[in-house]
Each structure stands twice: as structure tokens, then as C-alpha cells.
């Protein structure tokens, strides 16, 4: 069916998650003339920062250029990692950092997981939070060996509950022979991304935090010891500014834009499957990802009826119909038994990769930022937003390991990722070669 009509009559080129919460501007909150802190970007990072400010009595305003939740925060796959992806570049390889730093990075990533779990419980956010673990399939035997090497540090630093599953036992995890075994990370979860976003938004509203939709930040200029933040709906004078624009970072902050490579990721959702088929695909209902350079990530929908399947069908934003065909092919490569299954939703969103494959918070030209989810930011961007607020409110006990002056750029990169289609083609070829030579 790869080239036949894979589309369900009810197909829509929008996120499956938006059936439960669709980004909306609502009644537009007026842009205040003054605020102690102005937060640019109303995704998980921006809302988590606003919530933390409110806990410490700091008045903050969130300025969002579109509807509330229009960025990656209602579009993602909903797999929450406890640190396994920290330091992974968009080639899927891990950055080389020394053992002591790796330990601290994993340990803070583990704190991010604890934070999101606590936040969901404290704010009673109904978002299908399920701690069922993740299976990361090894594309080659060498990848399996590499996973095995990382196991110890994941368990020591991030209490990941990681264990290896050899190929002979793979079918305990997934009804597929696509991989050479893989690693299970027990301390991972899944959620409904748009309902998590909605819950954060409601928590902000309960605290009367000003959340201004359709308020595009156009210019930020120094104003005495603070900032003048000009938006499409008025100007705010703020003491501090937090940039939380991640994969949508634009020309307003050119120095940050040069450090971020926005990479599109694409997802499809299938029509509801017969219960016996749905129940057999991923018997333990874990999230799945793999070690390929052009990786895929997938899971069952929270109600267990559909497959939600994501990957880099293209590295740039692309036609949802084209992406649906590519992803359907990737899905049936893994699950040939789904060949006749149709697609109901296909959508795309931007992630933000950094040149050292690490998320960052810090200050650039006096502006605070939290950026660079590297494809895995549900817990991490919630955490970095919170940590940035704690730093500005001067209540942080210790500096966060992701906070530092070293946020690398490249002299030839100005923020226009024109090279991504070439990189995508190169990685696809490398994936094929890795398997041929395995
Ligand atoms: C398809 C896809 C699948 C993913 N899957 C997973 C997953 O399974 N697990 C996981 O952990 N992570 C995943 N991610 C990553 C995760 O979604 C992000 O890391 C996270 O949502 C980032 O949150 P954020 O608040 O930093 O950014 P966003 O939610 O992207 O919000 C940034 C906001 O800034 C706004 N903005 C930009 N410029 C301006 C301006 N000038 N003025 C005002 N507002 C502005 C944008 O409109 C946007 O709403 C995925 C991402 C995508 C796209």
C-alpha cells in the first residue's frame, strides 16, 4: 500500500492531539505596559517559567506570537525521556564530554523528569501521564554494543532503570524483527502533549498570570537597566527578558538564532486499529525510538487504539501529505502487519538542535534564554524554563549544569539551515550503509 491511497476519508493535515486541545488565542489579554519579566514564547518553557515566577511573587508576562500552544508543545510525540537523549546530536550520535560532566548532565536531566512528574501531580494535570518506559531499538549490532556501554552511566547518574534486551527477546517489546535488540529505559513516560500544555495554561490562569496571545515580539532594546519589548499589540517595559522560542527563534534575537538549527519533525496518526492488532504491536505500551541517524519514534495513542508514528520524513517543514506517505512507509518497514492501515492525521513542527547537542540556558547580551531541546524537550524545556525563573528570582540553590557561557555557534552559520536537505540525504545513505556493513 506504500504508493496506494493511504489516507482515511477523515484525513486532516493537523495534529491528532488537537482533537483534545486546539491552540486558541481566546479573549486577548491586553499587553501590560510594565512587567518585572517579559517571557517571549508561550510553549512549555515559557509557561513553566511564568508559573515558577508566580510562586516567588515575581510578576511576569508571557508574549506569544500566535495562538496559545501553536509551537512544538502541542505537536510532539509525547514521549518523556529521563535523560537517555541528553547529548545526542541530530545525527543520533552522542557528544563527547568527560565522564564527570556526563554524570552531571544526566543527573540534571533526571531532575527534569522528576520535576515534570511533580508538576503534573501538584497541578492535577489530566494528560494521560503513564510511566511505562521506552524501548530504543538498535539499528546495527554495533549500536547495540554502544547502548550496552552507556547503560552503566545512565543507571548511575539518572537512575534510568536501563537494561538490554537481546534480539532473541525483542518480541517481548515490539511485534517486529526490524532491530538488533535494544535498550529498555524504565524511567521514561508518555503523556498527551496538548493536554499537558492545556494543564500548564490553566495553572497559569488560576494564578492570574498575563498570557498574551497574538503578541509577536518585534524588537527588544535596552532601556536603562531594563528592556523595552515592542510587540504587535503594544510595548512592555521589563526588568528582565526570557527568550523561550526554541525551534521558532527568529530575527528578533539574531545572536541566538545563529546557535540554533531548527529541524522539522513530522508525525502521523493511524485510524483506530482492531483491539487485538493494537494490543499486539507494543505489548508493554512503551514508547519506541531507534538508533538510526534518521530516527523514528512511535507509540500507541493514550487510549491504546492508534499508532502515533513520528520521524524525520524531511528535515525541513514539508507537505503533510508527502510526509504521511514517507512515514507510512517507515511504519510498515517496522510493522509490515500495518500495510492496510490508513492515516487520519499528519502534521509537523520545529525542534531546535544546538551545535554541541546540549540544551542551554544562560544570558546573551543581557537577555536570558532557555533553548535547544535537541528533539527531546517535554521534560527538559519545562525544567529549563523553571530553572531560568529560579535564577532570575534568585532562589536557585545551585547553578544548573545547562547554564553557562559556552553556547557554541559556527562562523559560517547565520541561522538559515539551507543545508538540511543535503544532510538528510547523507544521513539516510549512512543509515543504509551501516546496515549493509553490519
Ligand atoms: C514533531 C515533534 C515531535 C516531538 N516529539 C517529542 C517527544 O516525543 N518527546 C520530547 O521530549 N520532545 C519532543 N519534541 C520536542 C518538544 O516538543 C519541544 O522540545 C518542546 O515543545 C519545546 O517547548 P518550548 O516551549 O521550548 O518551545 P515551543 O513550544 O516551540 O514554543 C516556542 C514558542 O515561541 C513562539 N515565538 C517565537 N518567536 C516569537 C516572537 N518573536 N514573539 C512571540 N512568540 C514567539 C512560537 O510561536 C512558539 O509558540 C518534539 C517536537 C516536535 C516538533
Short mmCIF file of C-alpha atoms in Angstrom, two decimals, residues 81-85 106 110 132-136 144 146-166 169 173 182-188 286:
data_model
loop_
_atom_site.label_atom_id
_atom_site.label_comp_id
_atom_site.label_asym_id
_atom_site.label_seq_id
_atom_site.Cartn_x
_atom_site.Cartn_y
_atom_site.Cartn_z
CA UNK A 81 12.70 10.90 28.50
CA UNK A 82 14.53 10.66 31.78
CA UNK A 83 17.85 11.65 30.23
CA UNK A 84 18.63 8.98 27.69
CA UNK A 85 18.74 11.54 24.87
CA UNK A 106 22.43 13.03 33.20
CA UNK A 110 16.92 13.08 35.68
CA UNK A 132 5.62 2.54 31.03
CA UNK A 133 9.23 3.00 29.89
CA UNK A 134 10.87 3.26 26.50
CA UNK A 135 12.46 0.76 24.14
CA UNK A 136 15.29 2.08 21.95
CA UNK A 144 23.60 -2.45 20.43
CA UNK A 146 27.27 1.11 22.16
CA UNK A 147 23.99 1.10 24.08
CA UNK A 148 25.39 -1.55 26.38
CA UNK A 149 28.41 0.68 27.05
CA UNK A 150 26.17 3.60 28.08
CA UNK A 151 23.99 1.52 30.36
CA UNK A 152 26.11 1.96 33.49
CA UNK A 153 26.27 5.76 33.35
CA UNK A 154 22.53 6.03 32.64
CA UNK A 155 21.74 3.93 35.69
CA UNK A 156 24.34 5.60 37.95
CA UNK A 157 23.62 9.21 37.10
CA UNK A 158 19.97 9.19 36.07
CA UNK A 159 18.61 6.11 37.86
CA UNK A 160 17.19 5.18 34.47
CA UNK A 161 16.41 1.55 35.21
CA UNK A 162 18.05 0.76 31.86
CA UNK A 163 18.53 -2.83 30.71
CA UNK A 164 19.48 -4.56 27.48
CA UNK A 165 17.06 -6.71 25.50
CA UNK A 166 18.85 -9.04 23.06
CA UNK A 169 13.81 -11.44 23.25
CA UNK A 173 8.90 -5.40 23.49
CA UNK A 182 17.81 -2.72 22.05
CA UNK A 183 17.75 -0.97 25.38
CA UNK A 184 14.79 -0.53 27.70
CA UNK A 185 14.74 2.59 29.84
CA UNK A 186 12.20 2.02 32.58
CA UNK A 187 12.30 5.58 33.91
CA UNK A 188 10.55 7.11 30.90
CA UNK A 286 6.21 1.60 25.93
#
